Coordinates of C-alpha atoms and ligand atoms in Angstrom, one line a residue:
X1 CA -62.3 -14.1 -32.8
X2 CA -62.5 -13.6 -29.1
X3 CA -61.2 -17.1 -28.6
X4 CA -58.2 -16.5 -30.8
X5 CA -57.5 -13.2 -29.2
X6 CA -57.7 -14.8 -25.7
X7 CA -55.4 -17.6 -26.9
X8 CA -53.0 -15.1 -28.3
X9 CA -53.2 -13.0 -25.2
X10 CA -52.7 -16.0 -23.0
X11 CA -49.8 -17.1 -25.1
X12 CA -48.3 -13.6 -24.9
X13 CA -48.7 -13.5 -21.1
X14 CA -47.2 -17.0 -20.9
X15 CA -44.2 -16.0 -23.1
X16 CA -43.7 -12.8 -21.1
X17 CA -43.8 -14.8 -17.8
X18 CA -41.4 -17.3 -19.3
X19 CA -39.1 -14.5 -20.4
X20 CA -39.3 -12.9 -16.9
X21 CA -38.4 -16.2 -15.4
X22 CA -35.4 -16.7 -17.7
X23 CA -34.3 -13.1 -17.3
X24 CA -34.5 -13.5 -13.5
X25 CA -32.6 -16.7 -13.6
X26 CA -29.9 -15.3 -15.9
X27 CA -29.7 -12.2 -13.7
X28 CA -29.2 -14.4 -10.7
X29 CA -26.8 -16.5 -12.6
X30 CA -24.9 -13.4 -13.6
X31 CA -24.9 -12.2 -10.0
X32 CA -23.5 -15.6 -8.9
X33 CA -20.7 -15.3 -11.4
X34 CA -19.7 -11.9 -10.3
X35 CA -16.4 -12.3 -8.4
X36 CA -15.9 -11.7 -4.7
X37 CA -13.1 -9.4 -3.9
X38 CA -10.5 -9.4 -1.1
X39 CA -8.0 -6.6 -1.1
X40 CA -5.2 -6.9 1.5
X41 CA -3.5 -3.5 1.9
X42 CA -0.4 -3.6 4.2
X43 CA 1.6 -0.5 5.3
X44 CA 5.2 0.3 4.3
X45 CA 5.9 -3.2 3.1
X46 CA 8.9 -3.2 0.8
X47 CA 9.1 -5.4 -2.3
X48 CA 12.7 -5.9 -1.2
X49 CA 11.3 -8.0 1.7
X50 CA 9.0 -10.2 -0.4
X51 CA 10.4 -13.5 -1.8
X52 CA 8.1 -13.4 -4.9
X53 CA 10.2 -10.4 -5.9
X54 CA 13.4 -12.4 -5.4
X55 CA 15.3 -10.0 -3.2
X56 CA 16.3 -12.7 -0.7
X57 CA 15.8 -10.7 2.6
X58 CA 13.2 -13.3 3.8
X59 CA 10.7 -15.9 2.6
X60 CA 7.0 -14.8 2.2
X61 CA 5.4 -18.0 1.1
X62 CA 1.8 -16.7 1.3
X63 CA 2.3 -13.5 -0.7
X64 CA 4.1 -15.8 -3.1
X65 CA 1.0 -18.1 -3.2
X66 CA -1.0 -15.2 -4.6
X67 CA 1.7 -14.4 -7.2
X68 CA 2.0 -18.0 -8.3
X69 CA -1.7 -18.5 -8.7
X70 CA -2.1 -15.2 -10.4
X71 CA 0.0 -12.2 -11.4
X72 CA 3.0 -10.4 -10.1
X73 CA 3.3 -6.7 -11.0
X74 CA 6.9 -5.7 -11.3
X75 CA 6.1 -2.1 -12.3
X76 CA 3.3 -1.1 -9.9
X77 CA 3.5 2.4 -8.6
X78 CA 1.7 4.8 -6.3
X79 CA 0.7 8.4 -7.1
X80 CA 1.7 9.8 -3.7
X81 CA 4.0 7.7 -1.5
X82 CA 2.4 8.0 2.0
X83 CA -0.2 6.2 4.1
X84 CA -3.5 8.1 4.1
X85 CA -3.2 9.6 0.6
X86 CA -2.5 6.1 -0.9
X87 CA -5.6 4.7 0.7
X88 CA -7.7 7.6 -0.6
X89 CA -6.4 7.0 -4.1
X90 CA -7.2 3.2 -3.9
X91 CA -10.7 4.0 -2.7
X92 CA -11.6 6.8 -5.2
X93 CA -9.4 5.9 -8.3
X94 CA -8.4 9.6 -8.3
X95 CA -5.2 11.5 -7.6
X96 CA -4.8 13.3 -4.3
X97 CA -5.6 16.8 -5.8
X98 CA -9.0 15.3 -6.9
X99 CA -9.9 13.3 -3.9
X100 CA -8.7 16.0 -1.5
X101 CA -6.5 13.9 0.7
X102 CA -3.0 15.2 0.0
X103 CA -1.0 14.6 3.1
X104 CA -1.1 12.9 6.6
X105 CA -0.8 16.3 8.4
X106 CA -4.0 18.2 7.7
X107 CA -6.1 16.2 5.3
X108 CA -9.5 14.8 6.3
X109 CA -11.1 12.4 3.8
X110 CA -14.4 13.7 2.4
X111 CA -16.4 10.4 2.7
X112 CA -19.4 11.9 0.8
X113 CA -17.5 11.5 -2.5
X114 CA -17.9 8.5 -4.8
X115 CA -15.7 5.4 -4.4
X116 CA -15.5 2.0 -6.0
X117 CA -17.0 0.6 -2.8
X118 CA -20.1 2.7 -3.2
X119 CA -20.4 1.7 -6.8
X120 CA -20.1 -2.0 -5.8
X121 CA -22.6 -1.5 -3.0
X122 CA -25.2 0.0 -5.4
X123 CA -24.7 -3.0 -7.6
X124 CA -25.5 -5.7 -5.1
X125 CA -22.2 -6.2 -3.3
X126 CA -21.7 -6.4 0.4
X127 CA -18.7 -4.3 1.4
X128 CA -16.5 -4.0 4.4
X129 CA -13.2 -2.3 5.5
X130 CA -11.5 -3.8 8.5
X131 CA -8.2 -2.6 10.0
X132 CA -6.0 0.3 9.2
X133 CA -7.9 3.2 7.5
X134 CA -6.0 6.3 8.4
X135 CA -8.3 8.8 6.6
X136 CA -9.3 10.9 9.6
X137 CA -13.0 10.6 9.0
X138 CA -15.4 7.7 9.5
X139 CA -15.7 5.3 6.6
X140 CA -18.8 5.9 4.5
X141 CA -20.6 3.7 2.0
X142 CA -19.6 0.3 3.6
X143 CA -22.0 -2.3 4.9
X144 CA -19.5 -2.9 7.7
X145 CA -16.4 -1.2 9.0
X146 CA -14.1 -1.6 12.0
X147 CA -11.0 0.5 11.8
X148 CA -7.9 1.4 13.8
X149 CA -7.9 5.0 15.0
X150 CA -5.1 6.9 13.2
X151 CA -2.0 4.6 13.0
X152 CA -3.4 2.1 15.5
X153 CA -1.4 0.0 18.0
X154 CA 0.5 -3.2 17.6
X155 CA -0.6 -4.7 20.9
X156 CA -4.2 -5.0 22.2
X157 CA -5.4 -2.4 19.6
X158 CA -8.4 -0.2 19.9
X159 CA -10.9 -0.1 17.1
X160 CA -13.5 2.5 16.1
X161 CA -16.8 0.7 15.7
X162 CA -19.8 1.5 13.6
X163 CA -21.9 2.3 16.7
X164 CA -19.5 5.1 17.6
X165 CA -17.8 3.3 20.4
X166 CA -14.1 2.5 20.7
X167 CA -13.4 -1.0 21.7
X168 CA -10.1 -2.7 22.7
X169 CA -9.3 -6.1 21.3
X170 CA -6.8 -8.4 23.0
X171 CA -3.9 -9.7 21.1
X172 CA -1.5 -8.8 18.3
X173 CA -2.9 -6.4 15.7
X174 CA -2.2 -8.5 12.6
X175 CA -3.9 -11.5 14.1
X176 CA -6.8 -9.5 15.4
X177 CA -7.5 -7.9 12.0
X178 CA -7.5 -11.3 10.4
X179 CA -9.8 -12.7 13.1
X180 CA -12.3 -9.8 12.6
X181 CA -12.2 -10.2 8.9
X182 CA -13.0 -13.9 9.1
X183 CA -15.9 -13.2 11.5
X184 CA -17.3 -10.7 9.0
X185 CA -17.0 -13.2 6.2
X186 CA -18.8 -15.8 8.4
X187 CA -21.7 -13.5 9.1
X188 CA -22.2 -12.1 5.6
X189 CA -25.2 -12.9 3.4
X190 CA -23.8 -15.8 1.2
X191 CA -26.3 -15.1 -1.5
X192 CA -24.5 -11.8 -2.5
X193 CA -21.0 -11.2 -3.8
X194 CA -18.7 -9.4 -1.4
X195 CA -15.8 -7.0 -1.4
X196 CA -13.6 -7.0 1.7
X197 CA -10.7 -4.7 2.3
X198 CA -8.3 -5.9 5.0
X199 CA -6.1 -3.1 6.1
X200 CA -3.0 -4.3 7.9
X201 CA -1.0 -2.0 10.2
X202 CA 2.1 -4.1 9.7
X203 CA 4.9 -3.3 8.7
X204 CA 4.6 0.4 9.8
X205 CA 7.1 2.0 12.1
X206 CA 7.9 0.9 15.0
X207 CA 8.1 -2.6 13.5
X208 CA 6.9 -4.3 16.6
X209 CA 6.7 -8.1 16.0
X210 CA 4.3 -10.6 17.4
X211 CA 5.9 -12.3 20.4
X212 CA 5.8 -15.6 18.4
X213 CA 8.2 -14.1 15.8
X214 CA 10.8 -12.4 18.1
X215 CA 14.3 -13.3 17.2
X216 CA 13.3 -15.0 13.9
X217 CA 16.1 -13.3 12.0
X218 CA 18.8 -13.0 14.6
X219 CA 21.1 -15.5 13.1
X220 CA 21.1 -13.7 9.8
X221 CA 23.5 -10.8 9.0
X222 CA 22.0 -8.5 6.3
X223 CA 24.4 -7.1 3.7
X224 CA 24.4 -3.3 3.6
X225 CA 22.9 -1.9 0.4
X226 CA 25.6 -0.7 -2.0
X227 CA 24.5 3.0 -1.6
X228 CA 24.0 2.8 2.2
X229 CA 26.6 5.5 2.7
X230 CA 25.2 7.8 0.0
X231 CA 26.6 11.3 0.2
X232 CA 23.8 12.8 -1.9
X233 CA 26.0 14.7 -4.3
X234 CA 24.0 16.8 -6.8
X235 CA 20.7 15.9 -5.0
X236 CA 19.6 18.7 -2.7
X237 CA 16.3 17.2 -1.5
X238 CA 18.0 13.9 -0.7
X239 CA 20.7 15.8 1.3
X240 CA 18.2 17.7 3.5
X241 CA 15.9 14.8 4.4
X242 CA 15.6 13.6 7.9
X243 CA 14.9 9.9 7.5
X244 CA 18.3 8.2 7.8
X245 CA 19.1 5.2 9.9
X246 CA 22.2 7.0 11.2
X247 CA 20.6 10.2 12.3
X248 CA 16.8 9.9 12.4
X249 CA 16.2 6.3 13.6
X250 CA 15.7 6.4 17.4
X251 CA 17.3 4.0 19.7
X252 CA 14.4 3.9 22.1
X253 CA 11.2 4.5 20.1
X254 CA 12.3 2.6 16.9
X255 CA 14.8 0.0 18.2
X256 CA 13.4 -0.6 21.7
X257 CA 16.7 0.2 23.5
X258 CA 15.2 2.3 26.3
X259 CA 18.2 2.5 28.7
X260 CA 16.0 2.1 31.8
X261 CA 12.8 0.4 32.9
X262 CA 11.3 3.8 33.8
X263 CA 11.8 5.1 30.3
X264 CA 10.3 1.9 28.8
X265 CA 7.3 2.1 31.1
X266 CA 6.5 5.5 29.6
X267 CA 6.4 4.1 26.0
X268 CA 2.8 4.1 24.7
X269 CA 3.6 0.9 22.7
X270 CA 4.9 -1.0 25.7
X271 CA 2.4 0.4 28.2
X272 CA -0.5 -1.4 26.3
X273 CA 1.0 -4.9 26.7
X274 CA -0.3 -7.4 29.2
X275 CA 2.2 -8.6 31.8
X276 CA 2.7 -11.8 29.7
X277 CA 3.4 -9.9 26.5
X278 CA 5.7 -7.5 28.2
X279 CA 7.6 -10.3 29.9
X280 CA 8.3 -11.9 26.5
X281 CA 9.4 -8.6 25.0
X282 CA 11.7 -7.9 27.9
X283 CA 13.2 -11.4 27.8
X284 CA 14.0 -10.7 24.1
X285 CA 15.2 -7.1 24.1
X286 CA 17.0 -6.9 27.4
X287 CA 19.9 -9.2 26.6
X288 CA 20.3 -7.3 23.3
X289 CA 20.5 -4.0 25.2
X290 CA 23.0 -5.4 27.6
X291 CA 25.2 -6.6 24.8
X292 CA 24.9 -3.2 23.0
X293 CA 26.0 -1.5 26.2
X294 CA 29.1 -3.8 26.5
X295 CA 30.0 -3.2 22.9
X296 CA 30.0 0.6 23.3
X297 CA 29.7 1.2 19.6
X298 CA 30.4 4.5 17.9
X299 CA 30.1 6.0 14.4
X300 CA 29.7 3.6 11.5
X301 CA 29.8 0.6 13.7
X302 CA 26.7 1.9 15.6
X303 CA 24.9 2.9 12.4
X304 CA 25.5 -0.6 11.0
X305 CA 24.3 -2.2 14.3
X306 CA 21.1 -0.1 14.0
X307 CA 20.6 -1.3 10.4
X308 CA 20.8 -5.0 11.5
X309 CA 18.3 -4.3 14.3
X310 CA 16.0 -2.5 11.9
X311 CA 16.1 -5.4 9.5
X312 CA 15.4 -8.0 12.2
X313 CA 12.4 -6.2 13.7
X314 CA 11.0 -5.2 10.4
X315 CA 11.2 -8.7 8.9
X316 CA 9.9 -10.3 12.0
X317 CA 6.9 -8.0 11.8
X318 CA 6.5 -9.0 8.1
X319 CA 6.6 -12.7 9.0
X320 CA 3.4 -12.3 11.0
X321 CA 1.9 -10.3 8.1
X322 CA 2.7 -13.1 5.6
X323 CA 1.4 -15.8 8.0
X324 CA -1.9 -13.9 8.4
X325 CA -2.3 -13.4 4.7
X326 CA -2.0 -17.2 4.5
X327 CA -4.8 -17.6 7.1
X328 CA -7.1 -15.4 4.9
X329 CA -6.2 -17.5 1.8
X330 CA -6.8 -20.7 3.8
X331 CA -10.2 -19.4 4.9
X332 CA -11.1 -18.8 1.2
X333 CA -10.0 -22.4 0.4
X334 CA -11.8 -24.0 3.3
X335 CA -15.1 -22.2 2.4
X336 CA -14.9 -23.0 -1.3
X337 CA -14.5 -19.3 -2.2
X338 CA -11.1 -19.4 -3.9
X339 CA -12.3 -20.1 -7.4
X340 CA -14.7 -17.1 -7.5
X341 CA -12.7 -14.6 -5.5
X342 CA -10.2 -12.0 -6.7
X343 CA -7.4 -11.5 -4.2
X344 CA -5.1 -8.4 -4.4
X345 CA -2.2 -7.9 -2.1
X346 CA -0.4 -4.6 -2.1
X347 CA 1.4 -2.2 0.2
X348 CA 0.3 1.5 0.5
X349 CA 3.7 2.3 -1.0
X350 CA 7.2 1.0 -1.1
X351 CA 9.9 1.5 1.6
X352 CA 13.6 2.1 2.0
X353 CA 15.4 -0.8 3.5
X354 CA 18.7 1.0 4.0
X355 CA 19.1 2.2 0.3
X356 CA 20.5 5.8 0.4
X357 CA 21.0 5.1 4.2
X358 CA 17.2 5.5 4.7
X359 CA 14.1 4.0 6.2
X360 CA 10.6 5.5 5.4
X361 CA 9.2 6.5 2.0
X362 CA 7.8 9.7 0.4
X363 CA 10.4 10.2 -2.4
X364 CA 9.7 9.5 -6.0
X365 CA 12.8 7.3 -6.0
X366 CA 12.1 3.7 -6.9
X367 CA 12.1 2.0 -3.5
X368 CA 9.4 4.2 -2.2
X369 CA 7.5 5.1 -5.5
X370 CA 7.1 1.4 -6.5
X371 CA 4.9 -0.9 -4.5
X372 CA 4.6 -4.6 -4.3
X373 CA 1.4 -5.8 -5.9
X374 CA 0.2 -9.3 -6.7
X375 CA -3.3 -10.4 -7.8
X376 CA -5.1 -13.6 -8.5
X377 CA -8.3 -13.9 -10.5
X378 CA -9.0 -17.6 -11.1
X379 CA -10.2 -18.3 -14.7
X380 CA -9.2 -14.9 -15.9
X381 CA -5.5 -14.4 -15.0
X382 CA -3.1 -17.1 -16.0
X383 CA -1.2 -18.5 -12.9
X384 CA 2.4 -17.3 -12.9
X385 CA 1.8 -14.2 -15.0
X386 CA 4.6 -11.6 -14.6
X387 CA 3.7 -8.2 -15.8
X388 CA 6.2 -5.4 -16.4
X389 CA 3.6 -2.9 -17.7
X390 CA 3.3 0.4 -15.9
X391 CA 0.3 0.3 -13.5
X392 CA -0.7 2.3 -10.4
X393 CA -2.7 2.0 -7.2
X394 CA -5.0 4.5 -9.0
X395 CA -6.0 1.6 -11.3
X396 CA -7.4 -0.7 -8.6
X397 CA -10.8 0.9 -8.3
X398 CA -11.6 0.8 -12.1
X399 CA -10.1 -2.7 -12.3
X400 CA -12.5 -4.1 -9.7
X401 CA -15.5 -2.3 -11.2
X402 CA -14.5 -3.8 -14.6
X403 CA -14.3 -7.3 -13.1
X404 CA -17.7 -6.8 -11.3
X405 CA -19.2 -5.5 -14.6
X406 CA -20.1 -2.2 -13.0
X407 CA -19.7 0.9 -15.3
X408 CA -16.6 2.8 -14.4
X409 CA -17.5 6.4 -13.5
X410 CA -16.1 8.9 -16.0
X411 CA -14.3 11.0 -13.4
X412 CA -12.2 8.1 -12.1
X413 CA -8.7 8.7 -13.3
X414 CA -7.3 5.2 -13.2
X415 CA -7.6 2.6 -16.0
X416 CA -8.7 -1.1 -15.6
X417 CA -5.7 -3.4 -15.4
X418 CA -7.6 -6.4 -16.8
X419 CA -6.4 -5.8 -20.4
X420 CA -2.8 -5.7 -19.0
X421 CA -3.4 -9.0 -17.2
X422 CA -4.7 -10.7 -20.3
X423 CA -1.7 -9.3 -22.2
X424 CA -3.5 -7.0 -24.7
X425 CA -0.7 -5.5 -26.7
X426 CA -1.2 -1.8 -26.1
X427 CA -2.4 -2.0 -22.5
X428 CA -0.7 -0.1 -19.7
X429 CA 0.8 3.3 -19.5
X430 CA 3.7 4.9 -21.3
X431 CA 4.3 7.3 -18.4
X432 CA 3.6 7.6 -14.7
X433 CA 2.7 10.8 -12.9
X434 CA 3.6 11.4 -9.2
X435 CA 2.9 14.2 -6.8
X436 CA 4.0 14.2 -3.1
X437 CA 2.8 17.2 -1.0
X438 CA 3.7 16.8 2.7
X439 CA 6.4 19.2 3.9
X440 CA 6.9 18.3 7.5
X441 CA 8.0 15.0 9.2
X442 CA 11.2 13.6 7.8
X443 CA 11.9 16.9 5.9
X444 CA 11.2 15.5 2.4
X445 CA 10.6 18.4 0.0
X446 CA 7.3 18.3 -1.9
X447 CA 7.8 17.2 -5.5
X448 CA 6.1 16.0 -8.6
X449 CA 7.4 14.2 -11.7
X450 CA 7.1 11.8 -14.5
X451 CA 8.6 8.4 -15.0
X452 CA 8.8 6.7 -18.4
X453 CA 10.3 3.3 -19.2
X454 CA 13.9 4.5 -19.0
X455 CA 13.9 8.0 -17.4
X456 CA 12.6 9.9 -14.5
X457 CA 12.2 13.7 -14.3
X458 CA 11.4 15.3 -10.9
X459 CA 10.6 18.9 -9.9
X460 CA 11.2 19.6 -6.2
X461 CA 9.5 22.7 -4.8
X462 CA 8.8 24.6 -1.5
X463 CA 11.6 23.1 0.8
X464 CA 14.0 22.6 -2.1
X465 CA 13.7 24.2 -5.6
X466 CA 15.1 22.3 -8.5
X467 CA 15.0 19.6 -11.1
X468 CA 16.4 16.0 -11.1
X469 CA 16.8 13.7 -14.0
X470 CA 17.7 10.0 -13.9
X471 CA 18.7 7.5 -16.6
X472 CA 17.1 4.4 -15.0
X473 CA 18.8 2.0 -17.3
X474 CA 22.3 3.2 -16.6
X475 CA 21.6 4.3 -13.0
X476 CA 18.8 2.2 -11.4
X477 CA 19.8 3.2 -7.9
X478 CA 19.3 6.9 -8.8
X479 CA 22.7 8.2 -7.7
X480 CA 23.5 10.5 -10.6
X481 CA 21.3 13.5 -11.2
X482 CA 21.9 14.3 -14.8
X483 CA 19.6 17.2 -15.2
X484 CA 21.4 19.9 -17.3
X485 CA 24.2 17.5 -18.3
X486 CA 25.5 17.7 -21.8
X487 CA 24.1 15.0 -24.2
X488 CA 20.7 14.8 -22.5
X489 CA 19.1 17.9 -24.1
X490 CA 16.6 16.0 -26.3
X491 CA 15.7 13.4 -23.6
X492 CA 15.1 16.3 -21.2
X493 CA 12.9 18.1 -23.7
X494 CA 10.9 15.0 -24.2
X495 CA 10.4 14.4 -20.5
X496 CA 9.3 18.0 -20.0
X497 CA 6.8 17.5 -22.7
X498 CA 5.6 14.2 -21.1
X499 CA 5.4 15.8 -17.7
X500 CA 3.2 18.7 -19.0
X501 CA 1.0 16.1 -20.8
X502 CA 0.5 14.2 -17.6
X503 CA -0.3 17.3 -15.6
X504 CA -2.9 18.4 -18.1
X505 CA -4.3 14.9 -18.4
X506 CA -4.9 14.6 -14.6
X507 CA -5.7 18.3 -14.2
X508 CA -3.1 19.0 -11.5
X509 CA -3.5 22.8 -11.3
X510 CA -1.0 23.2 -8.4
X511 CA 1.8 21.6 -10.5
X512 CA 0.8 23.5 -13.6
X513 CA 1.1 26.8 -11.7
X514 CA 4.6 25.9 -10.6
X515 CA 5.6 25.1 -14.1
X516 CA 4.1 28.3 -15.4
X517 CA 6.2 30.4 -13.0
X518 CA 9.4 28.8 -14.2
Ligands
CA1 CA1 2.4 3.6 4.6

């Protein structure tokens, strides 16, 4: 009896050991299969300036590479179109009123809250954020971080380091951020999956290009958008903004026409340059300034000159961004990481490229509300996928947790985009909810609203009080506010209902209060 028992026990122990071995192997195998993640977040990069979106302003072969080998989202939107808030939404998968970072003026990100990065970290991922951060508190929950203080600088940028020091790096910011990202990838523990966020400063104002790209677009004359001379009839908030190329864009700060060497020497952006960098800048901008002086332009001629200069500086800055995205993709290729790495490229929001006469963002109008977003996920997303389903930056956090097979926390408000990408019939949203809070720089009135496939309803408050309604099919440039117009009664009622539903769904108490006092 004892012998049989011993045999059975031994056999049981052996089976258990064998099971442990297999479980361990399969767990390791599972871990190996979990995808690496690279998220490249640029700043103020307009889809109008990306050739994958076909606008024709310039070629962006490297962003196009991601789109071609994966998916291009044609209807990707942000919840609050401004720098800091957008990054907080990406990190938390929650609206601004839930993650607490509502504006760039007084918000400080509470890093003790949950994020998809923390969830990935708990589940064996190595995580890092390198570059623009703009959340006013130190990053928390990352294995490594190295971030630009506030907006950061284009030339010889300072970085806040994990040891509490601030360190200056020589060179052009987009190149430096790419270098530091590669160095982190080189040093990582190759046995674990990783998630790296590369936060680029480009193409934020003041659109200062790498010296290598100066003059890249000088032979091109850019056509004015059809609504460049918008008079903002029936749109009060659009009329009171302060973000026009004509009135707001500065000749010195924005367009580098300083008038004198003394004035230029005082510019923080130029002061940082080495004598070699400065000499290249001067050699480029000084003849332009001399020509401008000789032309002595006034009125519309001057405004249109500003528009051409804006396009040339902005697109030259974007050229370096695209080249550096290519460097990151090449790195993944060279290290054999491409096949098991998700790559997402998006901007923190869209940007006006002269539409309505504007630069900047903030409004729920399409150019600012919509963001470029492309994503590749080899083996899961079919190359060349084009999606017109409604998705948001809010969805990135749950999407990546879904891909990494990490449970999505219940209080995350976004939805995984993986079903959208595999074309599940009912995936994606029927409506998008938006809320912009800031009421300062550029004088854009706070507002919230809802966008459905064909319509958009906006409620402005604080600076301007009132409603706007757009028929996006008939009026894609949003020039005709049809709120209160005859014939739209039932559409308006439906949209009010949709707006209320969205507000309740996302528990936006501030917006609800405004609706209740109507
Ligand atoms: Ca931005």
